[in-house]
Tab-separated table of C-alpha atoms in Angstrom:
chain	number	residue	atom	x	y	z
A	180	MET	CA	21.441	-4.317	-45.078
A	181	ALA	CA	20.477	-4.792	-42.162
A	182	PRO	CA	17.379	-2.696	-41.397
A	183	ALA	CA	17.916	-0.094	-38.770
A	184	PHE	CA	15.434	-0.419	-36.050
A	185	ARG	CA	14.257	1.938	-33.511
A	186	ASN	CA	14.206	1.397	-29.449
A	187	SER	CA	12.789	4.160	-28.112
A	188	TYR	CA	12.722	2.706	-24.148
A	189	LYS	CA	14.447	4.048	-21.103
A	190	ALA	CA	14.621	3.033	-17.764
A	191	PRO	CA	12.382	4.161	-15.025
A	192	GLU	CA	13.280	6.830	-13.147
A	193	HIS	CA	14.146	6.214	-9.423
A	194	VAL	CA	12.733	8.618	-7.425
A	195	PRO	CA	13.415	8.941	-3.433
A	196	GLY	CA	10.307	8.214	-2.080
A	197	ASN	CA	8.544	10.036	1.376
A	198	ASP	CA	6.387	10.778	3.872
A	199	THR	CA	4.287	13.464	3.592
A	200	GLU	CA	2.106	13.345	0.040
A	201	PRO	CA	-1.055	13.528	2.414
A	202	PRO	CA	-3.618	10.168	2.077
A	203	GLU	CA	-6.335	12.777	-0.032
A	204	SER	CA	-4.065	12.789	-2.528
A	205	TYR	CA	-2.048	9.431	-2.396
A	206	ASP	CA	-2.205	7.535	-5.692
A	207	ILE	CA	-2.508	3.652	-5.681
A	208	ASN	CA	-1.497	3.768	-8.865
A	209	CYS	CA	-2.915	-0.592	-10.063
A	210	ASN	CA	-4.251	-1.968	-12.911
A	211	ILE	CA	-6.952	-3.384	-10.770
A	212	PRO	CA	-9.740	-2.364	-8.183
A	213	ILE	CA	-8.802	-1.814	-4.852
A	214	PRO	CA	-10.735	-1.774	-2.011
A	215	SER	CA	-10.175	0.967	0.648
A	216	LYS	CA	-11.105	-1.968	3.592
A	217	LEU	CA	-10.319	-5.767	3.903
A	218	GLU	CA	-11.225	-6.720	6.891
A	219	THR	CA	-11.155	-9.537	9.412
A	220	ASP	CA	-12.545	-9.454	13.551
A	221	ARG	CA	-8.952	-9.223	14.424
A	222	VAL	CA	-7.099	-7.965	10.867
A	223	LEU	CA	-7.347	-4.101	8.690
A	224	LEU	CA	-5.746	-4.235	5.475
A	225	VAL	CA	-5.845	-1.382	3.865
A	226	PRO	CA	-3.769	0.517	0.887
A	227	PHE	CA	-0.452	1.274	1.824
A	228	VAL	CA	0.278	5.005	2.340
A	229	PRO	CA	3.107	6.548	3.642
A	230	SER	CA	2.115	9.259	5.514
A	231	LEU	CA	-0.202	7.307	7.238
A	232	HIS	CA	2.269	3.682	7.986
A	233	ALA	CA	5.246	4.033	7.470
A	234	LYS	CA	7.048	5.845	9.990
A	235	ALA	CA	4.465	2.663	12.670
A	236	TYR	CA	5.974	-0.274	10.893
A	237	TYR	CA	9.814	1.082	10.268
A	238	GLU	CA	9.512	2.133	14.147
A	239	SER	CA	9.397	-1.709	14.447
A	240	TRP	CA	11.293	-3.242	12.010
A	241	THR	CA	14.300	-4.512	12.644
A	242	PRO	CA	17.039	-6.286	9.944
A	243	ASP	CA	15.451	-9.965	10.758
A	244	VAL	CA	12.364	-8.889	8.940
A	245	ASP	CA	14.594	-8.367	5.258
A	246	LYS	CA	16.676	-11.850	5.633
A	247	TYR	CA	15.005	-13.938	3.479
A	248	LEU	CA	13.833	-11.187	0.971
A	249	PRO	CA	15.389	-9.795	-2.383
A	250	ILE	CA	15.509	-6.400	-0.712
A	251	SER	CA	17.266	-4.314	1.729
A	252	THR	CA	16.319	-1.514	3.667
A	253	PRO	CA	18.624	-0.387	6.076
A	254	THR	CA	16.870	2.943	6.902
A	255	TYR	CA	13.577	4.248	6.795
A	256	GLN	CA	14.408	6.230	3.680
A	257	SER	CA	15.502	2.977	1.648
A	258	PHE	CA	12.112	2.207	2.512
A	259	LEU	CA	10.226	5.086	1.258
A	260	ASP	CA	12.514	4.329	-1.387
A	261	PHE	CA	11.620	0.966	-1.997
A	262	VAL	CA	8.362	1.603	-1.795
A	263	GLU	CA	7.627	4.614	-4.004
A	264	ASN	CA	9.723	2.693	-7.219
A	265	MET	CA	8.659	-0.818	-6.566
A	266	ILE	CA	5.440	-0.667	-4.954
A	267	LYS	CA	3.815	2.672	-6.442
A	268	ARG	CA	5.810	2.982	-9.544
A	269	SER	CA	4.611	-0.426	-10.313
A	270	PRO	CA	1.156	-0.507	-11.915
A	271	ASN	CA	0.609	-3.894	-11.218
A	272	SER	CA	1.922	-4.279	-7.884
A	273	VAL	CA	0.048	-2.565	-4.656
A	274	GLY	CA	1.026	-2.855	-1.099
A	275	PHE	CA	-1.644	-3.040	2.155
A	276	ALA	CA	-0.939	-2.195	6.052
A	277	ILE	CA	-1.598	-4.821	7.833
A	278	ILE	CA	-2.988	-3.974	11.411
A	279	ASP	CA	-3.567	-5.559	14.241
A	280	LYS	CA	-7.288	-4.116	16.047
A	281	THR	CA	-6.497	-6.102	18.712
A	282	ARG	CA	-3.928	-3.320	19.361
A	283	PRO	CA	-4.102	-0.385	21.572
A	284	ALA	CA	-4.033	2.262	19.044
A	285	ASP	CA	-1.889	5.143	19.466
A	286	PRO	CA	-3.306	7.971	20.529
A	287	ASN	CA	-1.319	10.485	18.107
A	288	SER	CA	-2.149	8.313	14.963
A	289	LYS	CA	-5.580	7.779	12.751
A	290	ILE	CA	-4.971	3.819	12.749
A	291	PRO	CA	-7.534	1.613	14.233
A	292	GLY	CA	-5.647	-0.228	16.381
A	293	ARG	CA	-1.254	-1.905	15.685
A	294	VAL	CA	0.884	-1.821	11.818
A	295	ALA	CA	1.887	-5.966	11.890
A	296	GLY	CA	3.302	-5.608	8.271
A	297	ILE	CA	2.591	-4.972	4.990
A	298	ILE	CA	1.254	-7.542	2.213
A	299	GLY	CA	0.552	-6.511	-1.703
A	300	TYR	CA	-0.130	-8.366	-4.269
A	301	LEU	CA	2.685	-8.170	-7.899
A	302	ASN	CA	3.567	-9.766	-10.874
A	303	ILE	CA	-0.840	-8.838	-11.221
A	304	VAL	CA	-1.708	-9.333	-15.191
A	305	PRO	CA	-5.413	-8.585	-15.559
A	306	SER	CA	-5.505	-10.248	-18.892
A	307	ASN	CA	-5.025	-13.695	-17.753
A	308	PHE	CA	-6.436	-13.351	-14.588
A	309	THR	CA	-3.372	-14.050	-11.843
A	310	LEU	CA	-1.328	-12.305	-9.473
A	311	GLU	CA	1.200	-13.467	-6.923
A	312	ILE	CA	0.861	-12.110	-3.780
A	313	GLY	CA	3.547	-10.279	-1.675
A	314	PRO	CA	5.615	-9.003	-0.214
A	315	VAL	CA	4.044	-11.122	2.730
A	316	ILE	CA	6.570	-8.642	5.528
A	317	VAL	CA	4.600	-10.224	9.950
A	318	LEU	CA	6.449	-7.541	12.188
A	319	PRO	CA	8.341	-9.399	14.964
A	320	ALA	CA	5.662	-8.903	17.551
A	321	PHE	CA	3.084	-9.965	15.467
A	322	GLN	CA	4.527	-13.359	14.612
A	323	LYS	CA	3.300	-16.674	15.497
A	324	THR	CA	-0.371	-15.263	16.298
A	325	PHE	CA	-3.375	-15.328	14.003
A	326	VAL	CA	-2.300	-11.981	12.195
A	327	ALA	CA	-0.833	-13.870	8.922
A	328	SER	CA	-3.445	-16.617	7.791
A	329	ASN	CA	-6.046	-13.417	9.002
A	330	ALA	CA	-4.210	-10.907	5.991
A	331	ILE	CA	-2.878	-14.143	3.710
A	332	GLY	CA	-6.914	-15.155	3.788
A	333	LEU	CA	-8.123	-11.831	3.083
A	334	MET	CA	-6.344	-11.483	0.323
A	335	LEU	CA	-6.845	-14.977	-1.095
A	336	LYS	CA	-10.579	-14.104	-0.989
A	337	TYR	CA	-10.058	-11.295	-2.564
A	338	ALA	CA	-8.212	-12.330	-5.330
A	339	LEU	CA	-10.121	-15.607	-5.592
A	340	ASP	CA	-14.317	-15.002	-4.735
A	341	VAL	CA	-16.125	-13.791	-8.148
A	342	PRO	CA	-17.969	-10.591	-8.436
A	343	ASN	CA	-21.369	-10.398	-7.152
A	344	GLU	CA	-24.459	-8.349	-8.409
A	345	GLU	CA	-23.644	-5.690	-5.998
A	346	GLY	CA	-20.564	-5.065	-7.155
A	347	THR	CA	-18.491	-6.298	-4.448
A	348	GLY	CA	-16.782	-9.747	-3.326
A	349	GLY	CA	-13.718	-10.304	-4.962
A	350	LEU	CA	-11.947	-10.305	-8.375
A	351	GLY	CA	-12.706	-13.632	-9.483
A	352	TYR	CA	-9.484	-14.092	-10.755
A	353	ARG	CA	-8.280	-18.007	-11.598
A	354	ARG	CA	-4.552	-18.120	-9.543
A	355	VAL	CA	-2.877	-16.711	-6.844
A	356	ALA	CA	0.912	-17.168	-6.814
A	357	TRP	CA	3.200	-17.495	-4.307
A	358	THR	CA	6.803	-17.367	-4.046
A	359	ALA	CA	9.471	-17.266	-1.206
A	360	ASN	CA	13.929	-18.605	-0.654
A	361	PRO	CA	13.981	-22.029	-0.058
A	362	PHE	CA	15.278	-21.519	3.117
A	363	ASN	CA	12.901	-19.701	3.985
A	364	VAL	CA	10.529	-22.563	5.421
A	365	ALA	CA	7.880	-20.732	7.350
A	366	SER	CA	7.227	-18.421	5.429
A	367	VAL	CA	6.504	-21.947	2.383
A	368	ASN	CA	5.266	-23.951	5.449
A	369	ALA	CA	2.933	-20.787	6.350
A	370	ALA	CA	1.290	-21.033	2.329
A	371	GLU	CA	0.609	-24.514	2.240
A	372	LYS	CA	-1.288	-25.021	5.735
A	373	MET	CA	-3.580	-21.853	4.015
A	374	GLY	CA	-4.032	-24.128	0.795
A	375	PHE	CA	-1.281	-22.915	-1.416
A	376	LYS	CA	-0.157	-26.185	-3.242
A	377	ARG	CA	3.300	-26.550	-4.466
A	378	GLU	CA	4.619	-26.502	-8.118
A	379	GLY	CA	8.813	-26.546	-7.983
A	380	LEU	CA	11.969	-24.163	-7.857
A	381	ILE	CA	12.722	-21.166	-9.523
A	382	ARG	CA	16.219	-21.194	-10.357
A	383	TYR	CA	18.255	-18.139	-10.715
A	384	SER	CA	15.076	-15.785	-10.389
A	385	TRP	CA	15.816	-12.764	-8.331
A	386	VAL	CA	19.511	-11.103	-7.710
A	387	LEU	CA	20.047	-10.251	-4.254
A	388	PRO	CA	21.024	-7.123	-2.927
A	389	GLU	CA	25.295	-6.292	-2.368
A	390	GLY	CA	26.306	-8.165	0.546
A	391	ARG	CA	23.872	-10.625	0.736
A	392	PRO	CA	24.165	-14.110	0.825
A	393	GLY	CA	22.621	-16.277	-2.196
A	394	LYS	CA	23.434	-18.605	-5.289
A	395	GLU	CA	27.609	-17.298	-6.857
A	396	VAL	CA	27.140	-16.308	-10.377
A	397	ASP	CA	29.695	-16.099	-13.349
A	398	LYS	CA	31.143	-12.955	-12.651
A	399	ARG	CA	30.246	-11.472	-16.090
A	400	ARG	CA	26.409	-12.281	-15.589
A	401	GLY	CA	26.731	-9.249	-12.147
A	402	GLU	CA	28.642	-8.979	-8.778
A	403	ARG	CA	26.014	-9.763	-7.080
A	404	ASN	CA	24.489	-12.910	-5.942
A	405	GLY	CA	21.182	-14.864	-7.279
A	406	ARG	CA	18.473	-16.613	-5.960
A	407	ASP	CA	16.456	-19.812	-6.936
A	408	SER	CA	11.991	-19.337	-5.394
A	409	VAL	CA	10.160	-22.391	-4.129
A	410	LEU	CA	6.530	-21.682	-6.383
A	411	LEU	CA	3.281	-22.270	-4.611
A	412	SER	CA	-0.661	-21.383	-6.231
A	413	PHE	CA	-3.918	-21.526	-5.118
A	414	CYS	CA	-6.217	-22.201	-7.986
A	415	TRP	CA	-10.034	-21.164	-8.933
A	416	ASP	CA	-10.591	-24.700	-8.472
A	417	ASP	CA	-8.972	-25.665	-5.146
A	418	TRP	CA	-10.786	-22.699	-4.394
A	419	GLU	CA	-13.930	-24.130	-5.320
A	420	ASN	CA	-13.474	-27.307	-4.134
A	421	GLY	CA	-13.067	-26.619	-0.440
A	422	GLY	CA	-9.535	-24.424	-0.252
A	423	ARG	CA	-13.040	-21.581	0.814
A	424	GLU	CA	-13.681	-23.454	3.501
A	425	LEU	CA	-10.055	-23.906	5.076
A	426	VAL	CA	-9.506	-20.448	4.426
A	427	GLU	CA	-12.500	-19.448	6.133
A	428	GLU	CA	-11.150	-21.996	9.262
A	429	LYS	CA	-7.681	-20.293	9.271
A	430	ILE	CA	-8.727	-17.198	9.519
A	431	LYS	CA	-11.441	-17.332	13.059
A	432	ARG	CA	-8.553	-19.928	15.179
A	433	VAL	CA	-7.258	-18.904	17.584
């Protein structure tokens, strides 16, 4: 008789997101140290807290923002649900609000500038010193400006710089990944311009939201379409051999 194995796994419960939790009690819930801010002269990154940043972000959101992403946030509540269940409740993920400090601040807001998008880390594996930058969402009004290069540069610097004796510096990680929809040429180009190297194509890496065009699959494997991903990486040796200087140059460009 075959042995009876026990499997007590329970799927995570879907929890509705909200924008009412005060910043002082909001739990980032991440498996790496998270700085209170990352900053250049023009861009500020702070941990994304819905009560501070969600409305300002979503007021400038358009459907095109999600066009190439494996997520769909057609309503404000669906966006809050995404932040709660895909970022906050995943200890290997964290999101940052991208703030353009050159834009006038809303006098009714605590934000020192304007929310220009979201950027984060995904698939963080501390034991392997690896992580992925994503999602990277720059709102339409801030695209084709310095915002993306500054935000990506800050995330690279924190991931790949080594810690210093003062306890600051970066994480000293060995590999930073970037994945993109093959049709999102702008995303692939942005990564390559920042120093990422293309490694290949990951086939069927995502199940897309219902109704989203993509790669059809045998319906016995689910109804929703699939998506491939272009895989790029920026590794520690790239960083030490001119990569850091390239990123600094991109951050400073006008």
